[in-house]
Short mmCIF file of N, CA and C in Angstrom, two decimals:
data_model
loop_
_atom_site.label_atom_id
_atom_site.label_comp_id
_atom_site.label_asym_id
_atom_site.label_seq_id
_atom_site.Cartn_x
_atom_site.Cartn_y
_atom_site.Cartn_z
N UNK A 1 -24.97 -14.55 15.89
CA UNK A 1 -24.10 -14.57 14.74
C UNK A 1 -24.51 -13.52 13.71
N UNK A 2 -25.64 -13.35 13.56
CA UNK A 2 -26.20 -12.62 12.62
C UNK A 2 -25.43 -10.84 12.87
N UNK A 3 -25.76 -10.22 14.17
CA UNK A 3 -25.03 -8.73 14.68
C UNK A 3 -23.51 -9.65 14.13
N UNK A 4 -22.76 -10.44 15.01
CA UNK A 4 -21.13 -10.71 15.09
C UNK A 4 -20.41 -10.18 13.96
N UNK A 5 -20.98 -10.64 12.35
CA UNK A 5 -20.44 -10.37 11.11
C UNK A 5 -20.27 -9.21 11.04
N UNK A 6 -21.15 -8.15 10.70
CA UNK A 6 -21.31 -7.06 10.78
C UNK A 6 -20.14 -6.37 11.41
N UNK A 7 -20.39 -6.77 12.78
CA UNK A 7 -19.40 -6.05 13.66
C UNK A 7 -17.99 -6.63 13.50
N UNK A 8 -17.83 -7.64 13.09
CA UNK A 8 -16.52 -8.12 12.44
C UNK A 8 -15.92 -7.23 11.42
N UNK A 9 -16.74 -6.91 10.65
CA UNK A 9 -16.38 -5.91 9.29
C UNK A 9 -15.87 -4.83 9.66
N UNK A 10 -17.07 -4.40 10.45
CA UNK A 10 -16.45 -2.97 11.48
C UNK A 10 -14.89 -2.97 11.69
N UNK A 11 -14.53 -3.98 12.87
CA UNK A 11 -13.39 -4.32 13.40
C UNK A 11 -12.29 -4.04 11.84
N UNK A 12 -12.51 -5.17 11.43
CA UNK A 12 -11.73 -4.95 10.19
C UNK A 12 -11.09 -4.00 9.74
N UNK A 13 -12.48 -3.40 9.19
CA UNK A 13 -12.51 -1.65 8.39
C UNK A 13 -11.35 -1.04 9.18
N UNK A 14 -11.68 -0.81 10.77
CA UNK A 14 -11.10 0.04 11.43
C UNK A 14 -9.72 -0.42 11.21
N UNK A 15 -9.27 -1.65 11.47
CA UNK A 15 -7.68 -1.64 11.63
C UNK A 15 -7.55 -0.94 10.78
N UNK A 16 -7.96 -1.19 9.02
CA UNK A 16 -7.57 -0.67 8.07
C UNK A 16 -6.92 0.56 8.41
N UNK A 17 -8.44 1.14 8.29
CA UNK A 17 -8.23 3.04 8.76
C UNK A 17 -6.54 2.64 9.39
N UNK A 18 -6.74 2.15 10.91
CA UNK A 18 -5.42 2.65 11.58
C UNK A 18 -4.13 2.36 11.22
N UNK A 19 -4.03 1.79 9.96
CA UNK A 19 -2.65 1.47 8.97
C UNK A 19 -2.85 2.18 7.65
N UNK A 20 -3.66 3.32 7.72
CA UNK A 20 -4.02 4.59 6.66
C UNK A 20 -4.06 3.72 5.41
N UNK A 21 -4.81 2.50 5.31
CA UNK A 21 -5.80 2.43 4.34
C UNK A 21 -6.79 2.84 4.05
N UNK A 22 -7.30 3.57 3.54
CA UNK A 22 -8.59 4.87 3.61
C UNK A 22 -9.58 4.13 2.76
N UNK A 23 -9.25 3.19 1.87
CA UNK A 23 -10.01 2.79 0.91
C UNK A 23 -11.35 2.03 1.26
N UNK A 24 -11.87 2.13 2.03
CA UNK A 24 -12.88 1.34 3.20
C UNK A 24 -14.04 1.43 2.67
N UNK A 25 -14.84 0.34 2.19
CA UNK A 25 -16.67 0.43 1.74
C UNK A 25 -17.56 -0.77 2.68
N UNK A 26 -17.93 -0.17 3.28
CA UNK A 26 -19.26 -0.94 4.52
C UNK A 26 -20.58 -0.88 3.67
N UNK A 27 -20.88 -0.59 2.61
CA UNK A 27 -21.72 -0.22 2.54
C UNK A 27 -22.74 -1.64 2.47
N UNK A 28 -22.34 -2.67 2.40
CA UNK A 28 -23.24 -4.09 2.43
C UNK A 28 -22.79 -5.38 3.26
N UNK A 29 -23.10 -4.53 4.79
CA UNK A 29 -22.34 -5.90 5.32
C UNK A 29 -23.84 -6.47 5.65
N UNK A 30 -24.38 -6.81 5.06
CA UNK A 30 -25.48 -7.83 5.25
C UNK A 30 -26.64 -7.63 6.40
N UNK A 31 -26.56 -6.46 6.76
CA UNK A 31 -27.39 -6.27 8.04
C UNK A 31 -28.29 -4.85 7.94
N UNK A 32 -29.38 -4.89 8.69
CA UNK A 32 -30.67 -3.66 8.24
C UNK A 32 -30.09 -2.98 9.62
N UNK A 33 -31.13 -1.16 9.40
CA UNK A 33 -31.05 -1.00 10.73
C UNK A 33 -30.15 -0.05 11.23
N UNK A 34 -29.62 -0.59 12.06
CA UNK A 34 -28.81 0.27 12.96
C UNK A 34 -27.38 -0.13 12.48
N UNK A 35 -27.11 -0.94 12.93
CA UNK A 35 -25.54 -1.56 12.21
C UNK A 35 -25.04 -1.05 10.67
N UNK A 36 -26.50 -1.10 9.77
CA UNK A 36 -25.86 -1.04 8.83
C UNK A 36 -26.02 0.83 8.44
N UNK A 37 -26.65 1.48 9.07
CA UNK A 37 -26.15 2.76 9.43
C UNK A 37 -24.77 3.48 9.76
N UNK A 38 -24.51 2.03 10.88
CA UNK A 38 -23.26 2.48 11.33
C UNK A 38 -21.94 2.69 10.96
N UNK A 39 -22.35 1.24 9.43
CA UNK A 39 -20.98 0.92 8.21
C UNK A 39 -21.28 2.39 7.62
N UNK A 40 -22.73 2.51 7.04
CA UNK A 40 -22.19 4.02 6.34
C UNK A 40 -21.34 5.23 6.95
N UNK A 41 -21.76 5.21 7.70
CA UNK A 41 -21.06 6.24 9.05
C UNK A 41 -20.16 6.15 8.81
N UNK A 42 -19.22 4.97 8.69
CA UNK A 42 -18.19 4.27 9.04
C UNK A 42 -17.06 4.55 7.80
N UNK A 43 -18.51 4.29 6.98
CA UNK A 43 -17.63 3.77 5.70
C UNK A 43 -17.41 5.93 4.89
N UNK A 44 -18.05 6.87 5.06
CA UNK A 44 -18.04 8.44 5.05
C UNK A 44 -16.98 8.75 5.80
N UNK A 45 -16.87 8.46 6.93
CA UNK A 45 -16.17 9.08 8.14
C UNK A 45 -14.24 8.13 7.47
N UNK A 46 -14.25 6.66 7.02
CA UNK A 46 -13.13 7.12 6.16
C UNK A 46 -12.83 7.61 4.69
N UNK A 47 -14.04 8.05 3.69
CA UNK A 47 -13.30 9.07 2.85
C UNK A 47 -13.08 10.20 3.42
N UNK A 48 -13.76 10.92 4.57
CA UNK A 48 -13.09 12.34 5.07
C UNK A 48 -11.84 11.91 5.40
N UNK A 49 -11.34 11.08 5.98
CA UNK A 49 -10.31 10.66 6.50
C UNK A 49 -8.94 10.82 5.36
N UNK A 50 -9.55 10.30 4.22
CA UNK A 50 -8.60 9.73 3.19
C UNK A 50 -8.30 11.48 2.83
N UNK A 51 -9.26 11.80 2.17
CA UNK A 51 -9.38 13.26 1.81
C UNK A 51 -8.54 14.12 2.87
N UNK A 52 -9.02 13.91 3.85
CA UNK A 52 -7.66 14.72 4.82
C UNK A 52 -6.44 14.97 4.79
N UNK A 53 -6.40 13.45 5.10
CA UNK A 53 -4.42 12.99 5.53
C UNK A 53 -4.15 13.72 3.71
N UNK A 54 -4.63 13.00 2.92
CA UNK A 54 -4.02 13.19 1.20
C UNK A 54 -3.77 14.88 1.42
N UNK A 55 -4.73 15.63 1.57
CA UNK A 55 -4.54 17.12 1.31
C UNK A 55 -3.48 17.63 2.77
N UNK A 56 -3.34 17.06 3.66
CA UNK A 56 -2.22 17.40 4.81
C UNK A 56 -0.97 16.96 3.86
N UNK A 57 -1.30 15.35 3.50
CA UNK A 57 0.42 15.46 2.75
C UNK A 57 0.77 16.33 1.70
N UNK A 58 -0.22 16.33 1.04
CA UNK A 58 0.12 17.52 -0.50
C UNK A 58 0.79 18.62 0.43
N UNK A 59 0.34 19.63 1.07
CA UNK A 59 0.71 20.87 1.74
C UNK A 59 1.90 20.30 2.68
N UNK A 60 2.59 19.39 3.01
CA UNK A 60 4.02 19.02 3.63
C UNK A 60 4.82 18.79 1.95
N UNK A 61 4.16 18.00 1.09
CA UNK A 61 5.35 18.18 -0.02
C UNK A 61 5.27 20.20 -0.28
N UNK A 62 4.67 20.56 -0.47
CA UNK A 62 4.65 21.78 -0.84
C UNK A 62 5.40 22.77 0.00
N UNK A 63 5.46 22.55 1.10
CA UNK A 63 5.94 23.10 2.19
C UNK A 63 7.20 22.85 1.85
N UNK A 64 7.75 21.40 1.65
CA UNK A 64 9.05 20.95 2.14
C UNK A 64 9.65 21.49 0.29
N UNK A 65 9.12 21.65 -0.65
CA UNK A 65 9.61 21.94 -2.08
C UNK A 65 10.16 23.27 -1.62
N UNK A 66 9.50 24.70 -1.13
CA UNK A 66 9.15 26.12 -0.59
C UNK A 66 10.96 26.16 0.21
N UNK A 67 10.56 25.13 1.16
CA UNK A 67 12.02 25.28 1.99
C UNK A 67 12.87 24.84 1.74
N UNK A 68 13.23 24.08 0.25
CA UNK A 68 14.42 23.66 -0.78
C UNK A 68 14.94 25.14 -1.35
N UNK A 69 14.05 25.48 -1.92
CA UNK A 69 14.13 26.70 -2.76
C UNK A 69 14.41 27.75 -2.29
#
């Protein structure tokens, strides 16, 4: 039980991510170690994420303003 939580959070987090909720913090799921390495990982790997998609959409509004005009 003690790993399960942890990796529950994980699970979680991720759907998030995959319904582009970016807003994701692992940073205290209760566990030392390796796991809780893995939330940071986890929890970095979605602000690049957020930071991405956001600056891909800015440059499609910008794009799509360009080809109004």
């Amino acid at each position: 039980r003690m790993v399960t939580s942890p990796v529950r959070k994980l699970e979680v987090a991720a759907k998030q991510i995959e319904n582009h909720e970016f807003a994701v913090e692992l940073d205290d799921v209760g566990y030392r170690d390796e796991i809780k390495d893995l939330a940071s990982s986890f929890t970095e790997m979605a602000r690049q994420l957020k930071s991405l998609y956001e600056g891909l959409e800015a440059k499609v509004d910008l794009r799509t303003a360009q080809i109004k005009e």
